[in-house]
Coordinates of C-alpha atoms and ligand atoms in Angstrom, one line a residue:
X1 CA -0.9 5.1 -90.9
X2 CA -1.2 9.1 -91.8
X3 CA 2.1 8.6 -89.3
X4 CA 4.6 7.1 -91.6
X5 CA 3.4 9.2 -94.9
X6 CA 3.2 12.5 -93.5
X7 CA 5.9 14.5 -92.3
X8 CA 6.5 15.1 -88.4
X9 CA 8.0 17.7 -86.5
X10 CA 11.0 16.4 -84.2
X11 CA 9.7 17.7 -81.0
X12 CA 7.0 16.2 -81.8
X13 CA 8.3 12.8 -82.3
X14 CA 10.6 12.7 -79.5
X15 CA 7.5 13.3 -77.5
X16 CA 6.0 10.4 -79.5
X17 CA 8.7 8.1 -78.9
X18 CA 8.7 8.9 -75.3
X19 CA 5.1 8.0 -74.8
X20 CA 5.3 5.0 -76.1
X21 CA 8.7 4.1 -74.4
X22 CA 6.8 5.3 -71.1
X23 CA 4.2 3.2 -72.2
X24 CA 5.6 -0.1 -73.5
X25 CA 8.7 -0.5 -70.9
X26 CA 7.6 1.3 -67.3
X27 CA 4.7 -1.0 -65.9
X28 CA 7.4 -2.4 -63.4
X29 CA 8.5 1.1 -62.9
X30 CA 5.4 2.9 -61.5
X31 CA 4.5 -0.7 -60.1
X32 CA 7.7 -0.5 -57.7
X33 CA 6.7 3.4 -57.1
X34 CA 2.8 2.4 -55.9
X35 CA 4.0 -0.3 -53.9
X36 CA 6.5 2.0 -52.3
X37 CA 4.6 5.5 -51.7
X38 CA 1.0 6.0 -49.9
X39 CA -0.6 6.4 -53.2
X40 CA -3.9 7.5 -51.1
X41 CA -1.6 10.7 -49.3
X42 CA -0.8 14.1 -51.3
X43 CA 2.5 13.4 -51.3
X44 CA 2.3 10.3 -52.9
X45 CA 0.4 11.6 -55.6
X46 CA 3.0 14.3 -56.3
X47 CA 5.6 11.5 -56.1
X48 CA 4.4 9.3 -59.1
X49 CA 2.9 12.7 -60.9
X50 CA 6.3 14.1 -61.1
X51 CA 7.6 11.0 -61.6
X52 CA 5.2 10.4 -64.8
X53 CA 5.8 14.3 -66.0
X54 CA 9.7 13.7 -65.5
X55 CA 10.2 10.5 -67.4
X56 CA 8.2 11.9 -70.5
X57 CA 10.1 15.3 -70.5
X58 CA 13.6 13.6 -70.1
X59 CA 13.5 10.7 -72.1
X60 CA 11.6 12.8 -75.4
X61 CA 14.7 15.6 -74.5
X62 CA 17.1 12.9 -75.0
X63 CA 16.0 11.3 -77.8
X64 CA 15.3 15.2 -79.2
X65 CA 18.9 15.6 -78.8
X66 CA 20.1 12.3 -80.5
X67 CA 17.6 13.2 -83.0
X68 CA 19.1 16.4 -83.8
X69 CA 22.8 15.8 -83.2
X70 CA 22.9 12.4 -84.5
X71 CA 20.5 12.4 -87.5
X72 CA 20.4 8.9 -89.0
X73 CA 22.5 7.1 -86.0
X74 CA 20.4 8.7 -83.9
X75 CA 17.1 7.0 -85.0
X76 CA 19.0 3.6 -85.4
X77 CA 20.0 3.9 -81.8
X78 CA 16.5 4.5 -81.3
X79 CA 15.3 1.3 -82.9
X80 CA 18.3 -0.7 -80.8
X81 CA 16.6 0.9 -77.8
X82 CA 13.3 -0.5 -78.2
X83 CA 14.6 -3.6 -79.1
X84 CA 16.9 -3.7 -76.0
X85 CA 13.9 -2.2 -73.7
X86 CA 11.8 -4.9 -74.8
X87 CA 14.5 -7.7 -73.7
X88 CA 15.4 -6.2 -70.8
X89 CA 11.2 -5.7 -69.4
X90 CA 10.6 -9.2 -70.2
X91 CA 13.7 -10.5 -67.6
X92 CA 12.3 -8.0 -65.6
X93 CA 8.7 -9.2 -65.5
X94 CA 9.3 -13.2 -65.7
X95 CA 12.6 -12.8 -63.3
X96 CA 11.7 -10.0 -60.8
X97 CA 15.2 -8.8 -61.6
X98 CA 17.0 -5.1 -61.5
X99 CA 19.4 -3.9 -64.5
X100 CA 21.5 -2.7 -62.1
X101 CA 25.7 -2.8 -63.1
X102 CA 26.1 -6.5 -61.1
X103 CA 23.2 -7.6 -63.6
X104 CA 24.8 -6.0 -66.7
X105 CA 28.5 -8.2 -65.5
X106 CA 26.7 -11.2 -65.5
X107 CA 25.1 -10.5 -69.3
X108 CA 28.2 -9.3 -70.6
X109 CA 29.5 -12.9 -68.5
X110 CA 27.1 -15.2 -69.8
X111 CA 27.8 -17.5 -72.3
X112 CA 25.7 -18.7 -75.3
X113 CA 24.5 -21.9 -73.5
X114 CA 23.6 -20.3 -70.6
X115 CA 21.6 -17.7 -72.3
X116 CA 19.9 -19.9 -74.8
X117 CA 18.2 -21.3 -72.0
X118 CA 16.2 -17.9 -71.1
X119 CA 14.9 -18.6 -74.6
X120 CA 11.3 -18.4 -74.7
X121 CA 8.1 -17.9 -77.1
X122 CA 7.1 -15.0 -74.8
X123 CA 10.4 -13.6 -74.9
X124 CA 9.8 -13.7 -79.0
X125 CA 6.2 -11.7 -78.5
X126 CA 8.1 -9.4 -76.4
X127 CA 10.4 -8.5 -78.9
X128 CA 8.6 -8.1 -81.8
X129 CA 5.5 -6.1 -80.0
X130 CA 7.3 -3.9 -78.1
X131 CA 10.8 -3.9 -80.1
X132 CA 10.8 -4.6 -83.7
X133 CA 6.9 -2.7 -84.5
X134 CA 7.3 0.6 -82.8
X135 CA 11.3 0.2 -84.7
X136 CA 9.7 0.6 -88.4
X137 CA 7.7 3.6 -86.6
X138 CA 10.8 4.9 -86.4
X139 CA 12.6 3.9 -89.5
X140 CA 9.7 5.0 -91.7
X141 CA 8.8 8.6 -90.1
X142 CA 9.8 11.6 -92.2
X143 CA 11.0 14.0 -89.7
X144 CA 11.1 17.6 -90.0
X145 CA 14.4 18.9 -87.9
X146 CA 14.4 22.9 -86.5
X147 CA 17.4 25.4 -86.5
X148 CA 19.9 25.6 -84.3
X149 CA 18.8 28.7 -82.8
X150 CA 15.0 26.8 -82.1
X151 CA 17.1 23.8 -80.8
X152 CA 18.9 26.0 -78.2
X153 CA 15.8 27.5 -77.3
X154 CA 14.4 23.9 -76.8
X155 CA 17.1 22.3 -74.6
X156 CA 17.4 25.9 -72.6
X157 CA 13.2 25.3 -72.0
X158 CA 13.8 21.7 -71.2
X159 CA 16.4 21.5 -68.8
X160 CA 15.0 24.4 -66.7
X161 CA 11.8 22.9 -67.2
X162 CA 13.4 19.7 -65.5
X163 CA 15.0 21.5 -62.8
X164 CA 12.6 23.0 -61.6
X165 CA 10.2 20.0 -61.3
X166 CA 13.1 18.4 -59.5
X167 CA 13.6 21.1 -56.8
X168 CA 9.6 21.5 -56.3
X169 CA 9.9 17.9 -55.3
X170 CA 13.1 18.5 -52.8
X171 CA 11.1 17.0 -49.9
X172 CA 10.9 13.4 -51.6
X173 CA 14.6 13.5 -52.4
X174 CA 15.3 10.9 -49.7
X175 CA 12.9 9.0 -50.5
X176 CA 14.3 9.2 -54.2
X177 CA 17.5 8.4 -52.9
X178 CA 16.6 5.5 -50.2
X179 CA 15.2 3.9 -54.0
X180 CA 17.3 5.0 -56.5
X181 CA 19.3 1.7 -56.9
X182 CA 15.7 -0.3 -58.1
X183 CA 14.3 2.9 -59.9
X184 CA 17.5 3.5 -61.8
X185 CA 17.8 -0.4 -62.6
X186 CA 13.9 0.0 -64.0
X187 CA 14.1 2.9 -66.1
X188 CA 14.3 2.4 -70.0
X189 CA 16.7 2.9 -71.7
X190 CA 18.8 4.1 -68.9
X191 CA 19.4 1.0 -66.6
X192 CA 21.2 -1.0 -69.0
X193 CA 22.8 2.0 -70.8
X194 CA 24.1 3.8 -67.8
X195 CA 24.9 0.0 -66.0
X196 CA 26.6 -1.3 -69.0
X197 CA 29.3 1.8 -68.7
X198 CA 29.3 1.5 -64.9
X199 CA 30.2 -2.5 -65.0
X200 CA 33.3 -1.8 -67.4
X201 CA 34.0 1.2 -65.5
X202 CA 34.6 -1.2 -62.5
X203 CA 36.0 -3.4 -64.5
X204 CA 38.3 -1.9 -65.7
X205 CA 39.2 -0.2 -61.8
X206 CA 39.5 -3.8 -60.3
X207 CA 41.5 -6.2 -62.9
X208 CA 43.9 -3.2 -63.5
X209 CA 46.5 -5.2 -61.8
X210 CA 46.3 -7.5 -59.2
X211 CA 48.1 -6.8 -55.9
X212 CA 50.6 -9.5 -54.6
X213 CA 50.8 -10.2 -51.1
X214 CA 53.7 -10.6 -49.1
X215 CA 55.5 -14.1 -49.5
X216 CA 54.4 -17.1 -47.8
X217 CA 55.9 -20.3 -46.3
X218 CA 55.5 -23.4 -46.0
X219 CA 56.0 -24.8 -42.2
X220 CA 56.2 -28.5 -42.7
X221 CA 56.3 -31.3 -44.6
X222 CA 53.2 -33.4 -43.9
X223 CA 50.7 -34.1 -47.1
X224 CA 47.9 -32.3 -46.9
X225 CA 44.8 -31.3 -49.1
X226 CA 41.9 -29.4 -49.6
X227 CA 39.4 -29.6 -51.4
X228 CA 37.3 -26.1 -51.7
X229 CA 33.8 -26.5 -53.0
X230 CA 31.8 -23.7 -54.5
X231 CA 28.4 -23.8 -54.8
X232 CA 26.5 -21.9 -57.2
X233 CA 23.0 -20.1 -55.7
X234 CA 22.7 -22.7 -53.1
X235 CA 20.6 -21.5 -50.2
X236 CA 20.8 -22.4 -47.3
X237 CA 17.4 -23.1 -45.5
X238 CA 16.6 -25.5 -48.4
X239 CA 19.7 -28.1 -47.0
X240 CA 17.7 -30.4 -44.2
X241 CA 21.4 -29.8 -42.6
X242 CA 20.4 -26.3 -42.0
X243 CA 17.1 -27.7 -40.4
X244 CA 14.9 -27.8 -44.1
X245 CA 11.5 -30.0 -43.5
X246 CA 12.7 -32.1 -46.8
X247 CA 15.4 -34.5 -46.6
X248 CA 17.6 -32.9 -49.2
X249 CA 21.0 -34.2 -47.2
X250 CA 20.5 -38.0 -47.2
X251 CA 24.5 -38.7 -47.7
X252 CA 26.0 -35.9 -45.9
X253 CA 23.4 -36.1 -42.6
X254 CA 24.9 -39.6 -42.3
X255 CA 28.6 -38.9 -42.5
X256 CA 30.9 -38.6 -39.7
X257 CA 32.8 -35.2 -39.2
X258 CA 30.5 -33.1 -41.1
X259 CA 30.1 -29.8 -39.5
X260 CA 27.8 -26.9 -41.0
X261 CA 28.2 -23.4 -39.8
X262 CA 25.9 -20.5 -40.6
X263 CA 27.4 -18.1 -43.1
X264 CA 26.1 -14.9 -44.9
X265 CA 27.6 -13.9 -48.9
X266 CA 29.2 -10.7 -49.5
X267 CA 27.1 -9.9 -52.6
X268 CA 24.5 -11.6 -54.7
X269 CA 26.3 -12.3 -57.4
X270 CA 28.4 -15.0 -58.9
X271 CA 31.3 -12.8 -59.8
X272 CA 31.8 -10.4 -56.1
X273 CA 30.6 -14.1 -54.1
X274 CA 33.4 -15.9 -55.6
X275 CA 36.2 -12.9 -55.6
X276 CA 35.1 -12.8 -51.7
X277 CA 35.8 -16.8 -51.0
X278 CA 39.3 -16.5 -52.7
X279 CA 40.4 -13.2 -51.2
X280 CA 42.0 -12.3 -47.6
X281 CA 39.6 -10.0 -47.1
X282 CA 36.6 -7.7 -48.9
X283 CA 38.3 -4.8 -50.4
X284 CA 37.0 -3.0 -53.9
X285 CA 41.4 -3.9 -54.8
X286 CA 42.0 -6.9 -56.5
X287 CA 44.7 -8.7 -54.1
X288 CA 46.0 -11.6 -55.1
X289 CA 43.5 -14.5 -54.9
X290 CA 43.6 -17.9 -52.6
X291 CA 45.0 -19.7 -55.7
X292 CA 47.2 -17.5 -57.3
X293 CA 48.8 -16.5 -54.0
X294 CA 49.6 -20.3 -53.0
X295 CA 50.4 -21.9 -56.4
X296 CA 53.3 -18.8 -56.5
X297 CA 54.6 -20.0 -52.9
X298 CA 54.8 -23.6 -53.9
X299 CA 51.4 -25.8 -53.4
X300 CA 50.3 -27.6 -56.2
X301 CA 47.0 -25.9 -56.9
X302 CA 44.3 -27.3 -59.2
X303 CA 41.3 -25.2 -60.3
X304 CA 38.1 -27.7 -62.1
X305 CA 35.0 -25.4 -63.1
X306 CA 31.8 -26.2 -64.6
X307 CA 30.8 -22.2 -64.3
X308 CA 32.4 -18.7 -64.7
X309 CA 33.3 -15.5 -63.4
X310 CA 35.9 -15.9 -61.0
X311 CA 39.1 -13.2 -60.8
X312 CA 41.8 -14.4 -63.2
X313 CA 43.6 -17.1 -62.0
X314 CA 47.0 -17.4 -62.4
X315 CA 48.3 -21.5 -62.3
X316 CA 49.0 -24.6 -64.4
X317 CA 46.4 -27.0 -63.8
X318 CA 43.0 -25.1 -65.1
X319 CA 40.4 -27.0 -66.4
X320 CA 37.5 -26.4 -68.1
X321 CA 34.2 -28.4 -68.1
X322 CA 35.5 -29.3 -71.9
X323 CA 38.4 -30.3 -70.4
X324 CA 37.2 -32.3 -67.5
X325 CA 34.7 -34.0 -70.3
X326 CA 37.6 -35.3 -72.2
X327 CA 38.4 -38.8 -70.6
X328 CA 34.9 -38.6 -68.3
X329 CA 32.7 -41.7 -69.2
X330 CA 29.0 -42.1 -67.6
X331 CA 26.0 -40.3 -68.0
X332 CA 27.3 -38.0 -65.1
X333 CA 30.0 -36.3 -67.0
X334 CA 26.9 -34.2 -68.6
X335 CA 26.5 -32.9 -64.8
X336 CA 28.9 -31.6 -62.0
X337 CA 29.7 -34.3 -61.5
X338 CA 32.2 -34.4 -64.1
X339 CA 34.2 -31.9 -61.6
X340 CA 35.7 -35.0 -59.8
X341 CA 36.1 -36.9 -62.6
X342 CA 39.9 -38.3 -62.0
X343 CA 40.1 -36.1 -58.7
X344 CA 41.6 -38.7 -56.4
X345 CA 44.5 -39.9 -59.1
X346 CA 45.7 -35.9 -59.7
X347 CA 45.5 -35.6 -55.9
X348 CA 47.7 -38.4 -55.6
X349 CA 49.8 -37.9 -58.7
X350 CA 50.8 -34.8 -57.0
X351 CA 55.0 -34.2 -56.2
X352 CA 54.0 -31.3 -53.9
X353 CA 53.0 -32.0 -50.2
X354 CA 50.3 -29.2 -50.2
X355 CA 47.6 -29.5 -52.3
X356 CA 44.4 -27.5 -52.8
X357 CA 41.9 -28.1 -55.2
X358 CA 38.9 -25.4 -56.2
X359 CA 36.1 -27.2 -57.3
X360 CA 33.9 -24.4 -58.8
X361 CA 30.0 -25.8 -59.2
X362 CA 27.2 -24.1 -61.0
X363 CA 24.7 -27.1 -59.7
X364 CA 22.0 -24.6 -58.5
X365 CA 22.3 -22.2 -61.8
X366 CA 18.5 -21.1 -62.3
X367 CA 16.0 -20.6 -64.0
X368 CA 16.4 -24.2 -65.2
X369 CA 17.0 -26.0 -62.1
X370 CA 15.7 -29.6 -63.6
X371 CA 18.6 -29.4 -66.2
X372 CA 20.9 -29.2 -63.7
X373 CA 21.2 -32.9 -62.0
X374 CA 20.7 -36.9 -63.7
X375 CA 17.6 -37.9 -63.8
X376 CA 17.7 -40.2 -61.3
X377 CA 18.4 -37.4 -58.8
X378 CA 14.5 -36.3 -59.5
X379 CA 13.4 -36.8 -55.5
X380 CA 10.8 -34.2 -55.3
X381 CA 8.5 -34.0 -57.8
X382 CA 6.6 -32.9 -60.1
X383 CA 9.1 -30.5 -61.2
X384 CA 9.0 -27.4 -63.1
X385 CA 10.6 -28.0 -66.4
X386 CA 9.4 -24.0 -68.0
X387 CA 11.7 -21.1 -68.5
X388 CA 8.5 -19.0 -68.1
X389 CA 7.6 -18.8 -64.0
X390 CA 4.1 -18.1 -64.2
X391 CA 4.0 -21.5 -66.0
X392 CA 5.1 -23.6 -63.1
X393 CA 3.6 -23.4 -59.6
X394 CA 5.9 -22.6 -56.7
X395 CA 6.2 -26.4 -55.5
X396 CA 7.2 -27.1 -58.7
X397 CA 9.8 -24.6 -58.7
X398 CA 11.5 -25.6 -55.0
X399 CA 11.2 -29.2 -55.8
X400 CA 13.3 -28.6 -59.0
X401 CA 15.4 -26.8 -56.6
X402 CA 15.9 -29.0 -54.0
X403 CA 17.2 -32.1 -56.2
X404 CA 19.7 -29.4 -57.2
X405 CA 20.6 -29.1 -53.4
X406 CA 20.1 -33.2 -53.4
X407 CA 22.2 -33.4 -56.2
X408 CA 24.7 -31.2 -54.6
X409 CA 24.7 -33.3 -51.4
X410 CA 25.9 -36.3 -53.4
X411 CA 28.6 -34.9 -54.7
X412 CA 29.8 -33.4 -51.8
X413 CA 30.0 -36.8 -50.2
X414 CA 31.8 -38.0 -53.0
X415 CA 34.3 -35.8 -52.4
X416 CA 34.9 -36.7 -48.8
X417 CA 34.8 -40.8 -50.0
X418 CA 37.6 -39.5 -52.1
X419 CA 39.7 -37.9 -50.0
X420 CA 39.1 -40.9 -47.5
X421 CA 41.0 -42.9 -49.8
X422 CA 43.9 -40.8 -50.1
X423 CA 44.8 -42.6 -46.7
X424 CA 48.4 -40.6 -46.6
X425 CA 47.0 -37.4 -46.6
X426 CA 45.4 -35.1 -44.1
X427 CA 42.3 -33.8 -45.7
X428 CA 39.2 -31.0 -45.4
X429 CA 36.4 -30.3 -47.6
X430 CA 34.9 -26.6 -47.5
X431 CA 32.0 -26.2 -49.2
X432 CA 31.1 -22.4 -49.1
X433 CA 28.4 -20.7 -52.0
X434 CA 28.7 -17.9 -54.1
X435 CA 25.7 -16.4 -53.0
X436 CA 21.9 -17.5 -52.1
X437 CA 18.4 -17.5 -54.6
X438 CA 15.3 -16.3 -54.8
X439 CA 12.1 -19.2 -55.3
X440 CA 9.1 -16.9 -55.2
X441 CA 9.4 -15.5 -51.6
X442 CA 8.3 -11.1 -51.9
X443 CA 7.7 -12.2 -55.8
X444 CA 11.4 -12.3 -56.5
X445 CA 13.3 -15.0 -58.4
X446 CA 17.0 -15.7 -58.9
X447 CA 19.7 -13.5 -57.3
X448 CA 21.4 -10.2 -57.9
X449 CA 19.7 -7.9 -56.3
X450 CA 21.6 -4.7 -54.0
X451 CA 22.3 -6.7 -50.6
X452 CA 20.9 -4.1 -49.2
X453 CA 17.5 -4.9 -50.5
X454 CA 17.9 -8.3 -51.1
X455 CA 15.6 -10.8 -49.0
X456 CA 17.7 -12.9 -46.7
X457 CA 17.7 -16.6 -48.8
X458 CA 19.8 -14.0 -51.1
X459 CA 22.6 -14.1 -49.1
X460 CA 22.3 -17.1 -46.4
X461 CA 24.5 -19.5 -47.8
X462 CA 25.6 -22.5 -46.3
X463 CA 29.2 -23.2 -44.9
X464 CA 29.9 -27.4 -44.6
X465 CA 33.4 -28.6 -43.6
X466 CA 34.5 -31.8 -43.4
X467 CA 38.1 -33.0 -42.3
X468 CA 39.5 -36.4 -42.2
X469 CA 40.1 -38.1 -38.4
X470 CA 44.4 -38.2 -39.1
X471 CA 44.2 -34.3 -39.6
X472 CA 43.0 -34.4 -35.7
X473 CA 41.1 -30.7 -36.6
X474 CA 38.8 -29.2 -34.3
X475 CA 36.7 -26.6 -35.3
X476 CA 35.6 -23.4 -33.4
X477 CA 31.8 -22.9 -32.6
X478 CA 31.5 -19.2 -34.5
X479 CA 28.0 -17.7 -34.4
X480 CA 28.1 -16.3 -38.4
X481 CA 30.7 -16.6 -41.0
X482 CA 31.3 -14.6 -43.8
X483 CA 33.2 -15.8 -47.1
X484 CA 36.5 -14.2 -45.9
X485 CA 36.9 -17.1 -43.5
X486 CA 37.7 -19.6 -46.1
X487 CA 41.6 -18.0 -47.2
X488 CA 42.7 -18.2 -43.4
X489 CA 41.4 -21.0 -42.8
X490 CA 42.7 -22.9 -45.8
X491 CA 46.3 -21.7 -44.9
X492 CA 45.8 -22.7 -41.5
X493 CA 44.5 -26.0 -42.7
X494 CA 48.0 -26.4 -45.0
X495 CA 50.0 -24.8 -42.5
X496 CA 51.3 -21.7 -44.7
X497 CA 52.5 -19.0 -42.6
X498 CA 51.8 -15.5 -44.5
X499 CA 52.2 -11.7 -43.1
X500 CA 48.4 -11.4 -43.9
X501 CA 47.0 -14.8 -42.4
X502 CA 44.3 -13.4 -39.5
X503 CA 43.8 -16.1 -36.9
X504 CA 40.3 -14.2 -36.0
X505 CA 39.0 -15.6 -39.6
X506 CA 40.1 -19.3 -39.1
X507 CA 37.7 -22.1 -38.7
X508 CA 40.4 -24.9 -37.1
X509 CA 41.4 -24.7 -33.3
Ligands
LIG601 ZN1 26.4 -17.4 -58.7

């Protein structure tokens, strides 16, 4: 290539470089900009026009400018760019995903095992195509740099250049604005860059230090427990409970004192949907969660996860899915089920009259929903056993799903057979998920979308709660919960009077 043996001028280059990131990484871009503007009015064609002129101008200015400021880092960022891009398109072509800062938390939250099972051969392709080919490009070109005085002139030209395109196009600002959270989570390099920073911006903001609430008490002495059950990206309309066409409920349909109420998620995400079940109510303030707040006023609190990314919590009795595996035996200890794995004996084993235990599930995890239950859980089939969507068909995909929910069903009602045993105390389960899931519906897959875009099975979750006969609980016919209603009503359940309890958010008459 006369490219990489002759010398190149670094306007020229950056211009380069920002073709081919416009053309490698920005198909779902301008795809999302079609579907969204009358591509057939004048105004539409201005839109994606400007658009097109806008992206090349900024991106080969900015890379002009790391070019000339940063020299040799400024090519190897370069190369980490393309490599990055090229990740981040092929999530957002297989997964219908946005890079938007909730996306970037749950990267910088995954674990290796979770993220060794995006693996793919596609994934591979994408990588070394669109990433590591256009990266020697890069390494090998001879550039030629300019003066500071021609650089000047350059980003002067540039930037006015820019603004004026921008205020030409002041009519389509709302409609700019209306989209900005999907067109800023699409555009290369910048989603993930400017998302990254955003997420430990926030980060940083919220865990700063956690707010105690007033102290709380405990008003008598009768044993009591629950037994708070999150669910991880379960849906909704896929329980038969919620009125789904497939019997995904067999146990819990037939159990006595089940009740289901209809409940929306704060957010989309694991992270915000789990904060929002263990807080008194939705602030952007990290208050003192559920657990934390009653293992410091005396309840013997016991937290047994299989996933991540709750707030930090604060108590003696944490265990780990490592932990819970240690004296597990049976083929189900590979599964969630391993979560109740000696429940009933620490129940009872408990000195403390209150008692709640957080069960924290990640049975509905995608994308590989048959990984996530024993085989013998495999209802509906065929199932989709692929990484890669377009490999299964969309049956495939909701059966997969739906033994999750199955799967989920029977361990609920192991649960409640536990807590039937523990004949001395008065007993609930709540089972409330983090958030909804995506299965194809508008193209879209998994969760995490803005919930002001997302489609509804993103945040319809479902809401079961079970209490024993002895606790003689009734429960209130409300219309639509949201997550907040599971810290009142868990204190109302234990009967812990607190300066923040709101009846208004309590499930129990
Ligand atoms: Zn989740």
């Amino acid at each position: 290539m006369r490219l990489l043996k002759d010398n190149i001028k670094i306007v020229h280059f950056s211009l380069l470089i920002s073709c081919l990131n416009f053309l490698f990484f920005h198909f779902p871009f301008f795809k999302f900009i079609f579907n969204n503007v009358d591509y057939k009015s004048f105004n539409g064609i201005t839109i994606i026009i400007c658009f097109i002129i806008l992206m090349l101008v900024a991106n080969a200015f900015a890379f002009f400018l790391m070019l000339f400021l940063l020299r040799f880092v400024g090519k190897t960022i370069l190369i980490l760019f393309f490599i990055v891009n090229a990740i981040a398109v092929y999530f957002i072509n297989t997964y219908g995903v946005i890079i938007n800062a909730e996306m970037m938390g749950n990267v910088v939250n995954t674990n290796y095992a979770e993220a060794s099972g995006f693996f793919s051969i596609k994934l591979l392709l994408y990588i070394i195509l669109l990433g590591v080919i256009p990266g020697i490009i890069i390494i090998k070109a001879k550039i030629v740099n300019v003066t500071f005085k021609r650089f000047s002139a350059i980003t002067l030209a540039s930037l006015l250049f820019m603004l004026a395109v921008v205020f030409a196009n002041s009519k389509n600002w709302l409609w700019v604005d209306k989209n900005s959270p999907v067109l800023g989570g699409l555009a290369m390099p910048w989603s993930y860059t400017v998302n990254l920073s955003l997420f430990f911006v926030h980060k940083h903001q919220e865990n700063e230090k956690e707010i105690l609430l007033p102290d709380a008490t405990i008003k008598d002495n009768r044993k009591s427990v629950v037994v708070l059950v999150i669910g991880e990206s379960a849906r909704s309309e896929n329980f038969s409970l919620y009125g789904y066409s497939k019997n995904t409920n067999p146990f819990l349909s037939k159990t006595p004192g089940v009740f289901h109420f209809n409940a929306t998620s704060c957010a989309t995400y694991t992270t915000a949907g789990v904060k929002c079940i263990l807080e008194h109510k939705n602030t952007g303030e990290l208050y003192e969660i559920l657990p934390n707040y009653l293992y410091r006023n005396g309840v013997e609190v016991v937290w047994r996860t299989t996933n991540w990314g709750e707030p930090p919590v604060h108590i003696k009795n944490y265990l780990n899915k490592e932990a819970l595996m240690k004296d597990c035996k049976g083929d189900g200890c590979y599964y969630d089920e391993v979560l109740l794995n000696n429940l009933k004996e620490q129940i009872a084993a408990s000195t403390k009259n209150k008692v709640l235990i957080i069960l924290h599930t990640s049975t509905s995890h995608g994308p590989e929903y048959s990984k996530k239950y024993p085989p013998q859980f495999e209802t509906f089939k065929p199932v989709c056993n692929s990484v890669e969507l377009a490999k299964c068909s969309n049956t495939e995909l909701v059966n997969a799903y739906d033994n999750t929910i199955g799967y989920t069903d029977y361990i609920l009602y192991n649960v409640i057979e536990d807590l039937k045993q523990l004949k001395e105390y008065k007993s609930a389960m709540i089972f409330v998920s983090d958030h909804g899931e995506s299965l194809g519906e508008k193209n879209l897959y998994m969760h995490g979308l803005p919930l002001s875009l997302a489609p509804k099975q993103q945040y319809n979750i479902p809401f079961i709660v079970w209490t024993s006969d002895n606790s003689l609980k009734q429960l209130k016919t409300e219309n639509s919960l949201s997550q907040d209603y599971v810290f009142h009503s868990v204190l109302n359940f234990l009967s812990i009077q607190s300066p923040v309890y709101n009846e208004e958010l309590n499930i129990f008459k």
